[in-house]
Short mmCIF file of C-alpha atoms and ligand atoms in Angstrom, two decimals:
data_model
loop_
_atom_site.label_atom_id
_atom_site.label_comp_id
_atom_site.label_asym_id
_atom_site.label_seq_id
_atom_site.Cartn_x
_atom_site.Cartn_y
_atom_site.Cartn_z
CA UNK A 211 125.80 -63.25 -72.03
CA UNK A 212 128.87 -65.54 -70.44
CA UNK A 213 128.06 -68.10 -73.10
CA UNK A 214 128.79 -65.22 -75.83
CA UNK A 215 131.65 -64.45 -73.51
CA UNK A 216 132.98 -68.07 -73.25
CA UNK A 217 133.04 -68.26 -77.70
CA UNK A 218 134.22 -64.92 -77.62
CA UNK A 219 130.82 -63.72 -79.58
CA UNK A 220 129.26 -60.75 -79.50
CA UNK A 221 125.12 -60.17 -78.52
CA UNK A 222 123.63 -56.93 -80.16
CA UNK A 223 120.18 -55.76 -78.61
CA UNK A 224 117.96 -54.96 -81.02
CA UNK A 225 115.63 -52.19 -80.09
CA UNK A 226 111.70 -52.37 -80.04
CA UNK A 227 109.38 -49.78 -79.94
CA UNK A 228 108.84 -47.04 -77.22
CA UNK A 229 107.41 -48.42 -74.89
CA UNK A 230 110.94 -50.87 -74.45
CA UNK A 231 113.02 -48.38 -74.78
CA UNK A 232 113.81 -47.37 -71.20
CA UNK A 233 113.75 -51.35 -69.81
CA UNK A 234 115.89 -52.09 -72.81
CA UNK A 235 118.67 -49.35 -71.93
CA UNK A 236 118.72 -50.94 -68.22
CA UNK A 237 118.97 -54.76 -69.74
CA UNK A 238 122.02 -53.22 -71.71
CA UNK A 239 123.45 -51.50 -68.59
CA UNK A 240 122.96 -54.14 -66.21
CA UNK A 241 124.34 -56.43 -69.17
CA UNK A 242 127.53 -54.97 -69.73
CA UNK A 243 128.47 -54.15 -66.24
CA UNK A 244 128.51 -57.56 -65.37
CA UNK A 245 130.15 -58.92 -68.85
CA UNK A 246 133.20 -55.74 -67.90
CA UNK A 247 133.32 -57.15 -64.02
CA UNK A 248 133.67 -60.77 -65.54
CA UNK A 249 136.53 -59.65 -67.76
CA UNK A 250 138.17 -57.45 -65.49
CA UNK A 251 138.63 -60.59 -62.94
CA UNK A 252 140.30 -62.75 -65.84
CA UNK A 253 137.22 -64.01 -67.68
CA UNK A 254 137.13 -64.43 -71.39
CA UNK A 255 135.89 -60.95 -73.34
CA UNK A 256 133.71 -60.36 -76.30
CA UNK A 257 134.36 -59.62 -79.95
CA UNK A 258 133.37 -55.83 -79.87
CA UNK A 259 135.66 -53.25 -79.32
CA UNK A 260 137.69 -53.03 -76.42
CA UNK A 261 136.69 -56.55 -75.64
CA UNK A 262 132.65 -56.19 -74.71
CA UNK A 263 130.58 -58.87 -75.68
CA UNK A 264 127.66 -56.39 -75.61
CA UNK A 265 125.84 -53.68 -77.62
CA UNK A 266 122.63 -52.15 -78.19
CA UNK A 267 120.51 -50.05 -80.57
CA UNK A 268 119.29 -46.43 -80.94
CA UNK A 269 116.87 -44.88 -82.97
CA UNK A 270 117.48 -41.70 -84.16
CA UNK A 271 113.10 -40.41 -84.73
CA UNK A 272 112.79 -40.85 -81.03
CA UNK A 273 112.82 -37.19 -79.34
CA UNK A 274 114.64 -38.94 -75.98
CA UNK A 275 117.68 -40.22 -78.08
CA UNK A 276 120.33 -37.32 -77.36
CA UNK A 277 119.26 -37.76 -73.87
CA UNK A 278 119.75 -41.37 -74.13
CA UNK A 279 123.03 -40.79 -75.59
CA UNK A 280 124.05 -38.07 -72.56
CA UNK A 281 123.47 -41.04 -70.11
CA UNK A 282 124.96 -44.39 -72.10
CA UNK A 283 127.66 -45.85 -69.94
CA UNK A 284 131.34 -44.92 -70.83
CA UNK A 285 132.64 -46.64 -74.19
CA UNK A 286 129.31 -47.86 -75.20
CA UNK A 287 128.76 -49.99 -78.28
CA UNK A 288 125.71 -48.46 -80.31
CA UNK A 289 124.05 -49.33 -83.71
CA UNK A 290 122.04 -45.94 -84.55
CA UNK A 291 119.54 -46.85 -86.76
CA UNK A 292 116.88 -44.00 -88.02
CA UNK A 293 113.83 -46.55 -86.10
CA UNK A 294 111.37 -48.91 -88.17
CA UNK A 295 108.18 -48.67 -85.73
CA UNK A 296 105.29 -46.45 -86.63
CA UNK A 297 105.58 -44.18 -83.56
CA UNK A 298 103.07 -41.36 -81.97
CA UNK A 299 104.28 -37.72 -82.53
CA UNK A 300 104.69 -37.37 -78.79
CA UNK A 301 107.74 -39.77 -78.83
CA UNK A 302 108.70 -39.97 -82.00
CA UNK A 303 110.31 -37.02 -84.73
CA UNK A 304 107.64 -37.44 -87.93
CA UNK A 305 109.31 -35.48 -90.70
CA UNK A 306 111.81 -37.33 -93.28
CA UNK A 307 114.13 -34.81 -93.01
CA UNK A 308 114.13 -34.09 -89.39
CA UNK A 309 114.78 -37.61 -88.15
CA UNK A 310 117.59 -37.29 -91.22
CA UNK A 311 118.90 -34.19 -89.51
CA UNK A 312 118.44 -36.40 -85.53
CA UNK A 313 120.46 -39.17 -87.22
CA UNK A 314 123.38 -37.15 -87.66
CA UNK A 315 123.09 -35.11 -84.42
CA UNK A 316 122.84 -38.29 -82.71
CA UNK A 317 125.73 -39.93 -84.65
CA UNK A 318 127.55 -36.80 -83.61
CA UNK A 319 126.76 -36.88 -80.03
CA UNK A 320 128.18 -40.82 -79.45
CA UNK A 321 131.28 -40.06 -81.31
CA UNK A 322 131.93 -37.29 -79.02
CA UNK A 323 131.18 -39.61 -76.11
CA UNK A 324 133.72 -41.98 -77.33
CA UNK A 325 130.94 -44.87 -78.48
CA UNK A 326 131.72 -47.35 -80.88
CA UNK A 327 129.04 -46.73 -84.03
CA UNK A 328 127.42 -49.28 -86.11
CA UNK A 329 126.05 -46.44 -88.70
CA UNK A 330 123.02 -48.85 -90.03
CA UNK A 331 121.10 -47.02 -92.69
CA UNK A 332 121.05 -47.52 -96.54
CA UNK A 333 119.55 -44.00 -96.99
CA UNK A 334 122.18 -42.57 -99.78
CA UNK A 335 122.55 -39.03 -97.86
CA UNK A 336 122.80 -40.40 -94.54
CA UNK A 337 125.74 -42.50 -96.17
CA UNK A 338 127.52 -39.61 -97.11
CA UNK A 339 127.18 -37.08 -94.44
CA UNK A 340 128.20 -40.12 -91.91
CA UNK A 341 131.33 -40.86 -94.35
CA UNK A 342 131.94 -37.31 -94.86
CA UNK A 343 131.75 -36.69 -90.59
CA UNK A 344 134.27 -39.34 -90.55
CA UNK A 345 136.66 -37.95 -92.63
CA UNK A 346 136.18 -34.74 -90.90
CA UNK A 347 136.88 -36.26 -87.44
CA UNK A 348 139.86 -38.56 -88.94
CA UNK A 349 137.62 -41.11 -87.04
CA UNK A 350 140.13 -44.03 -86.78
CA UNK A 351 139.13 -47.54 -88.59
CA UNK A 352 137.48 -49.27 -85.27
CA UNK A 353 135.43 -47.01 -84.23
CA UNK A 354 132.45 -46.90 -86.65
CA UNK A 355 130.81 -49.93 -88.62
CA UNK A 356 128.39 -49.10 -90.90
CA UNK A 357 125.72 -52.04 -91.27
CA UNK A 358 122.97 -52.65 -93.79
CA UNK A 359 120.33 -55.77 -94.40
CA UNK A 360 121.19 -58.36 -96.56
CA UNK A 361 120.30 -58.00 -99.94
CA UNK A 362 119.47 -54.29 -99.75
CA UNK A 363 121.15 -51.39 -101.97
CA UNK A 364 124.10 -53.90 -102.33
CA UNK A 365 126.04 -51.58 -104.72
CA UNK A 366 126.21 -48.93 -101.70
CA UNK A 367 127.22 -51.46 -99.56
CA UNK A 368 130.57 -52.25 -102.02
CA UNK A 369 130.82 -48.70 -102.41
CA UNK A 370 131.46 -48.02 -98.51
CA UNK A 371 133.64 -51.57 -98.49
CA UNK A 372 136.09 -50.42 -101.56
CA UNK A 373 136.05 -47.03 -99.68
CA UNK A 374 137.49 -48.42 -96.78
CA UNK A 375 135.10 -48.69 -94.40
CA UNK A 376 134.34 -52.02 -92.44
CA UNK A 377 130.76 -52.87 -93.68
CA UNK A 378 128.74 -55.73 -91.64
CA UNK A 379 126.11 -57.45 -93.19
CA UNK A 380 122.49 -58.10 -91.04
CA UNK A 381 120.91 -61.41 -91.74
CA UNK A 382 117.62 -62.50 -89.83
CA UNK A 383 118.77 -66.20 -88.57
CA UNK A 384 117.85 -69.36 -86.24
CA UNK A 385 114.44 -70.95 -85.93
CA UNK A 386 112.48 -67.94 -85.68
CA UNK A 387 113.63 -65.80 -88.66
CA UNK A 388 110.78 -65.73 -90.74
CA UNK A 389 108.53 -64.70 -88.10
CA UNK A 390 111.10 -62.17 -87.04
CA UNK A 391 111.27 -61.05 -90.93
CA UNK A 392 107.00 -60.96 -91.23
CA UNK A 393 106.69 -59.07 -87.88
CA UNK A 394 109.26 -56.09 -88.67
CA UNK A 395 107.69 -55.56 -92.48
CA UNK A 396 103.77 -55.43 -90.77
CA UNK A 397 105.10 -52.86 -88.36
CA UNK A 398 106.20 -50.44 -91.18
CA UNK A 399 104.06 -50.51 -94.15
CA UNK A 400 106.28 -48.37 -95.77
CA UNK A 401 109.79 -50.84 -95.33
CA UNK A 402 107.10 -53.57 -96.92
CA UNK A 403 107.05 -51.52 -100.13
CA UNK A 404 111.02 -50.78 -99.93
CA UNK A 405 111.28 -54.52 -100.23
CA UNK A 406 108.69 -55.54 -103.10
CA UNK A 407 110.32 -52.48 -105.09
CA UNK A 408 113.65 -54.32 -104.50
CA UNK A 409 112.45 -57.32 -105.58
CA UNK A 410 111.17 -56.37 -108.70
CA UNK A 411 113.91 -54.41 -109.91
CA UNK A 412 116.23 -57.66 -108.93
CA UNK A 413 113.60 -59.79 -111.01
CA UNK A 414 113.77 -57.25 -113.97
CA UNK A 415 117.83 -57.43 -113.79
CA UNK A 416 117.36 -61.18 -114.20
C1 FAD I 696 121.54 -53.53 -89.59
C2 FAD I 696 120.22 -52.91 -89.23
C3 FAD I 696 119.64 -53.18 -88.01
C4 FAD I 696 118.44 -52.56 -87.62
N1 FAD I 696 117.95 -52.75 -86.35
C5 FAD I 696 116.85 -52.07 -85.96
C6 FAD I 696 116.38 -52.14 -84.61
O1 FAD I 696 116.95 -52.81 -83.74
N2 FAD I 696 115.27 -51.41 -84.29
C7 FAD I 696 114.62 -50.62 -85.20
O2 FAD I 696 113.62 -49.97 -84.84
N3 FAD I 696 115.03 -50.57 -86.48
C8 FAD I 696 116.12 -51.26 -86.88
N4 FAD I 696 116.54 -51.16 -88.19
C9 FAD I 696 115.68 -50.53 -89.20
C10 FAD I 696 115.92 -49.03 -89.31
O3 FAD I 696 115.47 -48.37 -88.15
C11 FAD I 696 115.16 -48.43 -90.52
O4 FAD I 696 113.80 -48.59 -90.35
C12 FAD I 696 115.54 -49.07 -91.84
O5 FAD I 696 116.92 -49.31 -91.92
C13 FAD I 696 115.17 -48.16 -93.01
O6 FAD I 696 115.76 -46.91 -92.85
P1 FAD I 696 116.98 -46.35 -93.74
O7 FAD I 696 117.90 -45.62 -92.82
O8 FAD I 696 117.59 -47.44 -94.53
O9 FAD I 696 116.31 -45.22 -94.62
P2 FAD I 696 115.03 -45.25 -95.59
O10 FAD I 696 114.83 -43.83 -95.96
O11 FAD I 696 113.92 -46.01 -95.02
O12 FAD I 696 115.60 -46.07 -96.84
C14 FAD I 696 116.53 -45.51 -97.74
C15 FAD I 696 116.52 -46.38 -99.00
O13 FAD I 696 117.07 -47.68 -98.70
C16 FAD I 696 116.32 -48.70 -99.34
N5 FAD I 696 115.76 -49.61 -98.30
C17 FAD I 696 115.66 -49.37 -96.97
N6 FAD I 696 115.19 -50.45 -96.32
C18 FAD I 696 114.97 -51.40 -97.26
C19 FAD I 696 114.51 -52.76 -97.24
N7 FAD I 696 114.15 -53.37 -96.09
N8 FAD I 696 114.43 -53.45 -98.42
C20 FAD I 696 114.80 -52.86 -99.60
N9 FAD I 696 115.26 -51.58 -99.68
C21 FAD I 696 115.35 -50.87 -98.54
C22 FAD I 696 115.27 -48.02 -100.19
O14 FAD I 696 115.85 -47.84 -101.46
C23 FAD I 696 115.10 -46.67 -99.53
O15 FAD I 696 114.68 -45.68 -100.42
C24 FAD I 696 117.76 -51.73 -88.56
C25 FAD I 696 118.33 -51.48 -89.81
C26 FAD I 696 119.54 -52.05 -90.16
C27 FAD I 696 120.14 -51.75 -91.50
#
């Protein structure tokens, strides 16, 4: 954390499955308390809004995430993601459209608690709900981001950018980022066959 601090960086948590969820929210807490003490005695700040150098993740099938949301600290800094684990019904929503339907509650919910967003999804009507709640809310500039995987639905991605909206790109990097990549496509059998469809079509584009 102070070495993100000291470059003036930025660490996102990612978020695991279940049964990290809790310990995960406590790392972030316990995280960005002492990362806002540090700054508020002169020490050098992150590059997220208002000057954090700390974020984490929600995921919008889990049936605790409003909850969640009701108890994040003040100002938080949240990428809401829909949630890529295969999960139990007794933790996690299992219908396509009701996690959909979550998402948007949730996204809701942290924008009315004053959170910073990072709206990561590439699902085409989760894009335009989110854009269209923007509007709605005349959400100012820096206070959403949406964020989307490298390589994925790429003409979305330009669409949101020549819209206006900031757009950060997520790229799996450092020593470990193919076992990182190989781990997250076994845990959701499903994301696997997003990707080999995107390949092919990028292979058949030449
Ligand atoms: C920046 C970012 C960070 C994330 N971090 C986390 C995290 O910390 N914890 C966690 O549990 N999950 C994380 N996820 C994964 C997320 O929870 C979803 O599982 C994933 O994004 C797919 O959901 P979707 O909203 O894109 O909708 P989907 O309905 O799954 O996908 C919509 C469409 O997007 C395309 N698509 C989606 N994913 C891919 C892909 N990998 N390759 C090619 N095409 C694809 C397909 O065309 C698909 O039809 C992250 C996702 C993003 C974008």
């Amino acid at each position: 954390m102070t070495r993100a601090e000291a470059r003036g960086n930025f660490v996102r948590i990612d978020m695991e499955d279940h049964t990290c969820t809790t310990a995960t929210l406590d790392l972030y807490r316990e995280a960005l308390a002492g990362s806002r003490t540090r700054a508020a005695a002169g020490g050098p700040t992150g590059s997220g809004a208002g000057g954090d150098a700390v974020g984490v993740v929600l995921q919008a099938y889990l049936h605790r995430t409003l909850a969640d949301i009701a108890a994040l600290p003040e100002r938080a800094n949240v990428r809401l993601c829909k949630g890529i684990y295969v999960e139990p019904p007794s933790v996690a929503i299992q219908d396509y459209g009701k996690v959909r339907r979550n998402f948007l509650a949730c996204l809701e919910a942290l924008l009315d608690r004053g959170a910073y967003v990072g709206i990561a999804t590439h699902d085409d009507y989760l894009l335009r709900e989110s854009a269209a709640m923007i509007e709605r809310r005349d959400l100012a500039g820096d206070r959403y981001e949406f964020q989307m995987l490298l390589g994925v639905t790429e003409e979305r991605r330009d669409r949101l950018a020549r819209a206006g909206h900031r757009v950060r790109i997520y790229v799996p990097y450092g020593r470990q980022w193919y076992a990182y990549s190989t781990r997250r496509l076994r845990e959701n059998p499903q994301i696997a066959g997003h990707v080999a469809r995107a390949f092919f079509v990028r292979l058949l584009r030449g």
